[in-house]
Amino acid sequence: MAKPLEALLRALQSLPGVGAKSASRMAFHLLQHDRAGALELARALTRGLAELRHCSRCFTFTDAELCATCADPQRDDSLLCVLETPADQAALERTGVYRGRYFVLMGKLGPLAAPGPQDNGLQRLMERLHSPEASAVRELVLATSFTAEGEATAHLIAQALKGREIKVTRLARGVPLGSELEYVDLGTIAHALADRR
Amino acid sequence: MAKPLEALLRALQSLPGVGAKSASRMAFHLLQHDRAGALELARALTRGLAELRHCSRCFTFTDAELCATCADPQRDDSLLCVLETPADQAALERTGVYRGRYFVLMGKLGPLAAPGPQDNGLQRLMERLHSPEASAVRELVLATSFTAEGEATAHLIAQALKGREIKVTRLARGVPLGSELEYVDLGTIAHALADRR
């Protein structure tokens, strides 16, 4: 096989969830049917690497010192929502109902994750809460995943904030909209029953 | 969302099988955990686009006028294997048992595919068979997929070669190695029974 093709197949496999077969399908699709798309992807990767960095306040990805949300004077400074990833943040933003600030952990905390010294989301969160621009925060909304790791992360953060005058809340657990009870897992139904209103 | 991030998410979705969620997982993985991989991918795409083209003889992807297989004087000129994609060719090469030449259709023929004038694999195959370097071909091995489209492609090629002194064969249909009969589809078992040896 030609060297550049081998290199392309190998590089595509560095994408999460892409194995040898997907990589080969992707490479041949791009080369045969979508060279413009391939060029666009190469450019977007190069530009993304050069321009995207972490927002100095909330740590989401941005191309400026502060991301658009942190720089927006209209957002509610008393609410701070803690999430795991910029993808989670984008999902919450799409709902259009949250008008507070964000803090993105960029991963999970706790024993299952192994963060390096620079990669410690909890420590960065504490620093954020001690900073002058966080003095208005009255409520921390923990919006980490409802998985074992996400729950552990939420628990660690709640522990670390004990004794401080910040209310700590968690997104409600319950039955997703559009679900028939029959197909919802038992743990979710139990939570929805306990938190009924 | 930052413009370069939006562009990256959009570009990743031009990959086959990648929707909004996979694109977001890929982008954040690359930006957060594998910037070297992202750079490598950008380079491999750029290099692949610049250097990879179709082999002038067999139409697979190569970085030279002739691909390594076509240029190899050790291969058997009397055998020509017709495949749909370079991925199929790579699979056959990996078996190590085929020593003939190849012709890659770069797609399927027939009513289900809609090839443009420059994209007509059958016409290119006929031109290849009329060329001086194909005068030694005695057998055409049809290795198109065993799907409706692949069978139609094989049928079209066999039809077009009627009356020519070239033996046309097809890869054997049968039970895959390692299969238990119970789990093999009935059509395959029927073929395996008919072609028993």
Short mmCIF file of C-alpha atoms in Angstrom, two decimals:
data_model
loop_
_atom_site.label_atom_id
_atom_site.label_comp_id
_atom_site.label_asym_id
_atom_site.label_seq_id
_atom_site.Cartn_x
_atom_site.Cartn_y
_atom_site.Cartn_z
CA MET A 1 0.00 0.00 0.00
CA ALA A 2 1.22 3.51 -0.80
CA LYS A 3 2.93 5.24 2.15
CA PRO A 4 0.64 8.32 2.23
CA LEU A 5 -2.39 6.03 2.27
CA GLU A 6 -0.94 3.97 5.13
CA ALA A 7 -0.25 7.19 7.04
CA LEU A 8 -3.81 8.41 6.44
CA LEU A 9 -5.35 5.11 7.60
CA ARG A 10 -3.19 5.17 10.73
CA ALA A 11 -4.01 8.82 11.48
CA LEU A 12 -7.77 8.26 11.10
CA GLN A 13 -7.53 5.49 13.68
CA SER A 14 -6.41 8.02 16.27
CA LEU A 15 -10.03 9.24 16.27
CA PRO A 16 -12.02 7.72 19.15
CA GLY A 17 -14.27 4.89 17.99
CA VAL A 18 -12.52 4.48 14.64
CA GLY A 19 -10.88 1.12 13.93
CA ALA A 20 -9.16 -0.28 10.85
CA LYS A 21 -12.38 -0.85 8.89
CA SER A 22 -13.93 2.56 9.59
CA ALA A 23 -10.60 4.24 8.81
CA SER A 24 -10.42 2.51 5.46
CA ARG A 25 -14.04 3.42 4.63
CA MET A 26 -13.36 7.04 5.65
CA ALA A 27 -10.11 7.32 3.68
CA PHE A 28 -11.58 5.92 0.48
CA HIS A 29 -14.71 8.02 0.81
CA LEU A 30 -12.67 11.20 1.24
CA LEU A 31 -10.20 10.43 -1.54
CA GLN A 32 -12.78 9.21 -4.03
CA HIS A 33 -15.90 11.22 -3.31
CA ASP A 34 -15.17 14.16 -1.01
CA ARG A 35 -11.75 15.70 -1.55
CA ALA A 36 -13.20 19.11 -0.67
CA GLY A 37 -14.38 17.66 2.65
CA ALA A 38 -10.95 16.17 3.31
CA LEU A 39 -9.27 19.52 2.64
CA GLU A 40 -11.81 21.25 4.88
CA LEU A 41 -11.11 18.74 7.66
CA ALA A 42 -7.34 19.20 7.37
CA ARG A 43 -7.79 22.98 7.54
CA ALA A 44 -10.26 22.83 10.44
CA LEU A 45 -7.88 20.60 12.42
CA THR A 46 -4.90 22.86 11.79
CA ARG A 47 -6.90 25.99 12.61
CA GLY A 48 -8.48 24.40 15.68
CA LEU A 49 -5.09 23.35 17.04
CA ALA A 50 -3.66 26.81 16.44
CA GLU A 51 -6.56 28.91 17.69
CA LEU A 52 -8.51 26.92 20.27
CA ARG A 53 -7.43 27.05 23.89
CA HIS A 54 -9.10 26.91 27.27
CA CYS A 55 -11.11 29.89 28.45
CA SER A 56 -9.11 31.36 31.33
CA ARG A 57 -12.25 31.46 33.50
CA CYS A 58 -14.46 28.45 32.70
CA PHE A 59 -11.94 26.24 30.84
CA THR A 60 -14.18 25.48 27.89
CA PHE A 61 -12.59 25.67 24.44
CA THR A 62 -12.47 29.14 22.97
CA ASP A 63 -10.43 31.20 20.53
CA ALA A 64 -10.16 34.19 22.87
CA GLU A 65 -8.88 34.84 26.39
CA LEU A 66 -12.47 34.57 27.65
CA CYS A 67 -15.18 32.49 25.98
CA ALA A 68 -18.33 34.21 24.71
CA THR A 69 -20.36 33.05 27.72
CA CYS A 70 -17.84 34.26 30.31
CA ALA A 71 -17.49 37.58 28.48
CA ASP A 72 -21.26 38.11 28.25
CA PRO A 73 -22.30 40.78 30.81
CA GLN A 74 -25.94 39.62 30.59
CA ARG A 75 -25.35 36.24 32.28
CA ASP A 76 -26.36 35.69 35.90
CA ASP A 77 -23.23 35.78 38.08
CA SER A 78 -24.98 34.15 41.05
CA LEU A 79 -25.34 30.79 39.27
CA LEU A 80 -22.37 28.57 38.35
CA CYS A 81 -22.99 25.31 36.51
CA VAL A 82 -20.26 22.66 36.73
CA LEU A 83 -19.99 20.25 33.78
CA GLU A 84 -17.59 17.60 32.56
CA THR A 85 -17.09 18.59 28.94
CA PRO A 86 -17.73 21.42 26.45
CA ALA A 87 -20.14 18.98 24.73
CA ASP A 88 -22.25 18.84 27.91
CA GLN A 89 -22.09 22.64 28.05
CA ALA A 90 -23.28 22.91 24.45
CA ALA A 91 -26.21 20.59 25.24
CA LEU A 92 -27.26 22.71 28.21
CA GLU A 93 -26.89 25.94 26.22
CA ARG A 94 -29.13 24.53 23.48
CA THR A 95 -32.00 24.26 25.97
CA GLY A 96 -31.92 28.05 26.28
CA VAL A 97 -33.19 27.96 29.87
CA TYR A 98 -29.91 28.43 31.77
CA ARG A 99 -28.65 32.00 32.02
CA GLY A 100 -25.86 31.58 34.61
CA ARG A 101 -22.12 31.01 34.27
CA TYR A 102 -20.26 27.76 33.58
CA PHE A 103 -17.26 25.85 34.78
CA VAL A 104 -16.03 22.95 32.67
CA LEU A 105 -14.02 20.33 34.55
CA MET A 106 -12.59 18.89 31.31
CA GLY A 107 -12.93 15.35 32.52
CA LYS A 108 -13.99 13.53 35.61
CA LEU A 109 -12.54 13.64 39.08
CA GLY A 110 -12.17 10.88 41.61
CA PRO A 111 -10.44 7.52 41.83
CA LEU A 112 -11.54 6.31 38.37
CA ALA A 113 -10.00 9.27 36.58
CA ALA A 114 -6.26 9.87 36.88
CA PRO A 115 -5.72 13.59 36.45
CA GLY A 116 -2.22 14.99 36.33
CA PRO A 117 -1.23 18.00 38.46
CA GLN A 118 -2.15 20.48 35.68
CA ASP A 119 -5.31 18.57 34.89
CA ASN A 120 -7.05 18.82 38.23
CA GLY A 121 -10.55 20.14 37.59
CA LEU A 122 -11.48 20.26 41.27
CA GLN A 123 -8.47 22.40 42.17
CA ARG A 124 -9.19 24.73 39.24
CA LEU A 125 -12.81 24.97 40.38
CA MET A 126 -11.73 25.94 43.93
CA GLU A 127 -9.40 28.58 42.51
CA ARG A 128 -12.26 29.89 40.41
CA LEU A 129 -14.53 30.09 43.45
CA HIS A 130 -11.85 32.04 45.33
CA SER A 131 -11.37 34.54 42.50
CA PRO A 132 -12.93 38.03 42.72
CA GLU A 133 -15.27 37.46 39.75
CA ALA A 134 -16.80 34.46 41.55
CA SER A 135 -17.74 36.40 44.69
CA ALA A 136 -21.31 36.72 43.43
CA VAL A 137 -21.83 32.94 43.11
CA ARG A 138 -24.71 31.83 45.36
CA GLU A 139 -25.54 28.47 43.80
CA LEU A 140 -23.42 25.76 42.22
CA VAL A 141 -25.42 23.57 39.83
CA LEU A 142 -23.69 20.19 39.53
CA ALA A 143 -24.46 18.95 36.02
CA THR A 144 -21.93 16.11 35.82
CA SER A 145 -23.10 12.86 34.20
CA PHE A 146 -25.44 10.49 36.00
CA THR A 147 -22.87 7.71 35.76
CA ALA A 148 -20.76 6.22 38.56
CA GLU A 149 -17.89 8.55 37.65
CA GLY A 150 -20.09 11.60 37.25
CA GLU A 151 -21.81 10.96 40.59
CA ALA A 152 -18.42 10.53 42.27
CA THR A 153 -17.30 13.81 40.74
CA ALA A 154 -20.42 15.60 41.98
CA HIS A 155 -19.93 14.08 45.43
CA LEU A 156 -16.29 15.21 45.61
CA ILE A 157 -17.24 18.75 44.67
CA ALA A 158 -20.12 18.88 47.16
CA GLN A 159 -17.73 17.61 49.88
CA ALA A 160 -15.13 20.24 49.05
CA LEU A 161 -17.72 23.01 49.34
CA LYS A 162 -19.06 21.98 52.75
CA GLY A 163 -19.10 24.88 55.18
CA ARG A 164 -19.07 27.49 52.43
CA GLU A 165 -22.05 29.75 51.88
CA ILE A 166 -22.85 28.36 48.47
CA LYS A 167 -25.93 26.30 47.80
CA VAL A 168 -25.05 23.13 45.92
CA THR A 169 -27.72 21.62 43.66
CA ARG A 170 -27.78 18.72 41.23
CA LEU A 171 -29.75 18.37 37.99
CA ALA A 172 -32.98 16.47 38.68
CA ARG A 173 -33.01 12.76 38.00
CA GLY A 174 -36.22 11.49 36.48
CA VAL A 175 -38.02 10.01 33.54
CA PRO A 176 -36.85 11.53 30.23
CA LEU A 177 -39.51 13.32 28.16
CA GLY A 178 -41.14 11.09 25.57
CA SER A 179 -40.38 7.88 27.47
CA GLU A 180 -42.84 5.12 28.23
CA LEU A 181 -42.32 3.94 31.81
CA GLU A 182 -42.10 0.33 30.64
CA TYR A 183 -38.79 1.08 28.89
CA VAL A 184 -37.20 3.27 31.57
CA ASP A 185 -34.62 1.62 33.84
CA LEU A 186 -35.68 0.88 37.42
CA GLY A 187 -33.12 3.18 39.06
CA THR A 188 -34.50 6.13 37.09
CA ILE A 189 -38.10 5.27 38.01
CA ALA A 190 -37.13 4.93 41.69
CA HIS A 191 -35.51 8.39 41.61
CA ALA A 192 -38.48 9.89 39.77
CA LEU A 193 -40.82 8.44 42.39
CA ALA A 194 -38.74 9.71 45.32
CA ASP A 195 -38.46 13.20 43.77
CA ARG A 196 -42.12 13.38 42.70
CA ARG A 197 -43.71 16.82 42.91
CA MET B 1 -19.41 28.31 20.42
CA ALA B 2 -16.04 29.49 19.07
CA LYS B 3 -15.91 29.67 15.25
CA PRO B 4 -12.88 27.34 14.83
CA LEU B 5 -14.62 24.75 17.02
CA GLU B 6 -17.82 24.99 14.99
CA ALA B 7 -15.80 24.56 11.80
CA LEU B 8 -14.04 21.50 13.22
CA LEU B 9 -17.30 19.88 14.33
CA ARG B 10 -18.80 20.50 10.89
CA ALA B 11 -15.72 19.16 9.08
CA LEU B 12 -15.63 15.97 11.17
CA GLN B 13 -19.22 15.31 10.16
CA SER B 14 -18.14 15.01 6.53
CA LEU B 15 -16.61 11.66 7.53
CA PRO B 16 -18.94 8.76 6.67
CA GLY B 17 -20.76 7.42 9.73
CA VAL B 18 -19.95 10.48 11.87
CA GLY B 19 -22.89 12.51 13.18
CA ALA B 20 -23.06 15.47 15.55
CA LYS B 21 -22.40 13.43 18.69
CA SER B 22 -19.42 11.48 17.35
CA ALA B 23 -17.97 14.68 15.87
CA SER B 24 -18.17 16.38 19.23
CA ARG B 25 -16.57 13.40 21.00
CA MET B 26 -13.80 13.32 18.37
CA ALA B 27 -13.12 17.06 18.50
CA PHE B 28 -12.88 17.20 22.29
CA HIS B 29 -10.76 14.06 22.42
CA LEU B 30 -8.31 15.48 19.88
CA LEU B 31 -8.16 18.97 21.44
CA GLN B 32 -7.92 17.77 25.02
CA HIS B 33 -6.03 14.49 24.88
CA ASP B 34 -4.41 13.97 21.50
CA ARG B 35 -3.21 17.16 19.85
CA ALA B 36 -0.33 15.23 18.29
CA GLY B 37 -2.86 12.86 16.73
CA ALA B 38 -4.89 15.79 15.41
CA LEU B 39 -1.79 17.35 13.85
CA GLU B 40 -0.85 13.98 12.36
CA LEU B 41 -4.34 13.62 10.88
CA ALA B 42 -4.26 17.11 9.37
CA ARG B 43 -0.87 16.34 7.81
CA ALA B 44 -1.92 12.90 6.57
CA LEU B 45 -5.03 14.38 4.93
CA THR B 46 -3.08 17.17 3.26
CA ARG B 47 -0.36 14.79 2.10
CA GLY B 48 -2.87 12.16 0.95
CA LEU B 49 -4.77 14.72 -1.11
CA ALA B 50 -1.58 16.03 -2.68
CA GLU B 51 0.14 12.72 -3.37
CA LEU B 52 -2.50 10.00 -3.80
CA ARG B 53 -3.99 9.43 -7.21
CA HIS B 54 -5.30 6.50 -9.19
CA CYS B 55 -2.85 3.95 -10.58
CA SER B 56 -2.95 4.42 -14.35
CA ARG B 57 -3.37 0.68 -14.81
CA CYS B 58 -5.48 -0.78 -11.99
CA PHE B 59 -7.03 2.45 -10.63
CA THR B 60 -6.24 1.75 -7.00
CA PHE B 61 -4.85 4.65 -4.95
CA THR B 62 -1.10 5.12 -5.26
CA ASP B 63 1.51 7.85 -5.00
CA ALA B 64 3.21 6.88 -8.28
CA GLU B 65 2.19 6.49 -11.92
CA LEU B 66 1.86 2.73 -11.33
CA CYS B 67 1.00 1.16 -7.97
CA ALA B 68 3.44 -1.28 -6.37
CA THR B 69 1.42 -4.31 -7.46
CA CYS B 70 1.15 -3.23 -11.10
CA ALA B 71 4.84 -2.36 -11.15
CA ASP B 72 5.87 -5.72 -9.63
CA PRO B 73 7.36 -7.93 -12.40
CA GLN B 74 6.84 -11.03 -10.24
CA ARG B 75 3.03 -10.98 -10.41
CA ASP B 76 1.17 -13.39 -12.68
CA ASP B 77 -0.02 -11.49 -15.79
CA SER B 78 -2.50 -14.21 -16.75
CA LEU B 79 -4.76 -13.54 -13.75
CA LEU B 80 -6.74 -10.32 -13.33
CA CYS B 81 -8.85 -9.86 -10.23
CA VAL B 82 -11.67 -7.30 -10.42
CA LEU B 83 -12.69 -5.63 -7.15
CA GLU B 84 -14.87 -2.76 -6.05
CA THR B 85 -12.55 -0.82 -3.75
CA PRO B 86 -8.90 -0.53 -2.65
CA ALA B 87 -10.12 -1.81 0.74
CA ASP B 88 -11.29 -5.04 -0.88
CA GLN B 89 -7.93 -5.25 -2.65
CA ALA B 90 -6.08 -4.79 0.64
CA ALA B 91 -8.15 -7.60 2.18
CA LEU B 92 -7.31 -9.99 -0.66
CA GLU B 93 -3.62 -9.02 -0.55
CA ARG B 94 -3.49 -9.77 3.16
CA THR B 95 -4.42 -13.41 2.48
CA GLY B 96 -1.12 -13.74 0.61
CA VAL B 97 -2.52 -16.41 -1.74
CA TYR B 98 -3.27 -14.30 -4.80
CA ARG B 99 -0.31 -13.53 -7.06
CA GLY B 100 -2.08 -12.10 -10.12
CA ARG B 101 -2.91 -8.53 -11.15
CA TYR B 102 -5.78 -6.34 -10.02
CA PHE B 103 -8.36 -4.00 -11.43
CA VAL B 104 -10.27 -1.77 -9.03
CA LEU B 105 -13.65 -0.56 -10.28
CA MET B 106 -13.79 2.21 -7.65
CA GLY B 107 -17.45 1.64 -7.01
CA LYS B 108 -20.23 -0.52 -8.29
CA LEU B 109 -21.72 -0.70 -11.76
CA GLY B 110 -25.29 -1.23 -12.78
CA PRO B 111 -28.62 0.49 -12.25
CA LEU B 112 -28.18 1.02 -8.50
CA ALA B 113 -24.99 3.00 -8.94
CA ALA B 114 -25.03 6.20 -10.96
CA PRO B 115 -21.54 6.58 -12.42
CA GLY B 116 -20.67 9.69 -14.36
CA PRO B 117 -18.91 9.48 -17.72
CA GLN B 118 -15.44 9.64 -16.16
CA ASP B 119 -16.42 7.25 -13.43
CA ASN B 120 -17.36 4.25 -15.52
CA GLY B 121 -15.47 1.27 -14.12
CA LEU B 122 -16.76 -1.14 -16.75
CA GLN B 123 -15.55 1.04 -19.62
CA ARG B 124 -12.17 1.45 -17.95
CA LEU B 125 -11.98 -2.30 -17.45
CA MET B 126 -12.68 -2.92 -21.14
CA GLU B 127 -9.98 -0.39 -22.09
CA ARG B 128 -7.61 -2.16 -19.76
CA LEU B 129 -8.37 -5.53 -21.35
CA HIS B 130 -7.70 -4.07 -24.81
CA SER B 131 -4.37 -2.60 -23.77
CA PRO B 132 -1.10 -4.36 -24.77
CA GLU B 133 -0.13 -5.15 -21.17
CA ALA B 134 -3.39 -7.09 -20.72
CA SER B 135 -2.82 -9.43 -23.68
CA ALA B 136 -1.58 -12.13 -21.29
CA VAL B 137 -4.81 -12.16 -19.22
CA ARG B 138 -6.38 -15.65 -19.38
CA GLU B 139 -8.67 -15.49 -16.37
CA LEU B 140 -10.73 -12.70 -14.84
CA VAL B 141 -11.49 -13.34 -11.17
CA LEU B 142 -14.63 -11.41 -10.21
CA ALA B 143 -14.23 -10.52 -6.56
CA THR B 144 -17.02 -7.95 -6.24
CA SER B 145 -19.16 -8.09 -3.10
CA PHE B 146 -21.75 -10.79 -2.59
CA THR B 147 -24.48 -8.19 -2.29
CA ALA B 148 -27.21 -7.38 -4.79
CA GLU B 149 -25.10 -4.54 -6.24
CA GLY B 150 -21.89 -6.58 -6.28
CA GLU B 151 -23.63 -9.51 -7.99
CA ALA B 152 -25.13 -7.14 -10.57
CA THR B 153 -21.66 -5.70 -11.19
CA ALA B 154 -20.17 -9.18 -11.65
CA HIS B 155 -23.02 -10.10 -13.99
CA LEU B 156 -22.52 -6.97 -16.12
CA ILE B 157 -18.80 -7.69 -16.46
CA ALA B 158 -19.37 -11.35 -17.32
CA GLN B 159 -21.91 -10.28 -19.97
CA ALA B 160 -19.53 -7.76 -21.49
CA LEU B 161 -16.82 -10.42 -21.81
CA LYS B 162 -18.98 -13.01 -23.57
CA GLY B 163 -17.35 -14.29 -26.72
CA ARG B 164 -13.85 -13.29 -25.60
CA GLU B 165 -11.23 -15.92 -24.88
CA ILE B 166 -11.01 -15.05 -21.21
CA LYS B 167 -12.22 -17.41 -18.53
CA VAL B 168 -14.43 -15.55 -16.05
CA THR B 169 -14.54 -16.90 -12.50
CA ARG B 170 -16.16 -15.71 -9.29
CA LEU B 171 -14.93 -16.08 -5.70
CA ALA B 172 -16.52 -19.16 -4.14
CA ARG B 173 -19.58 -18.64 -2.01
CA GLY B 174 -19.72 -20.80 1.08
CA VAL B 175 -19.63 -21.04 4.82
CA PRO B 176 -17.05 -18.69 6.39
CA LEU B 177 -14.28 -20.33 8.43
CA GLY B 178 -15.05 -20.53 12.12
CA SER B 179 -18.82 -20.44 11.60
CA GLU B 180 -21.32 -22.77 13.15
CA LEU B 181 -23.90 -23.77 10.53
CA GLU B 182 -26.72 -22.83 12.88
CA TYR B 183 -25.75 -19.15 12.61
CA VAL B 184 -25.05 -19.01 8.87
CA ASP B 185 -27.79 -17.56 6.65
CA LEU B 186 -29.76 -20.00 4.50
CA GLY B 187 -28.64 -18.57 1.16
CA THR B 188 -25.01 -19.15 2.09
CA ILE B 189 -25.71 -22.72 3.21
CA ALA B 190 -27.61 -23.41 -0.02
CA HIS B 191 -24.65 -22.15 -2.09
CA ALA B 192 -22.18 -24.12 0.02
CA LEU B 193 -24.25 -27.26 -0.51
CA ALA B 194 -24.52 -26.73 -4.27
CA ASP B 195 -20.77 -26.07 -4.59
CA ARG B 196 -19.73 -28.90 -2.25
CA ARG B 197 -16.49 -30.64 -3.18
#
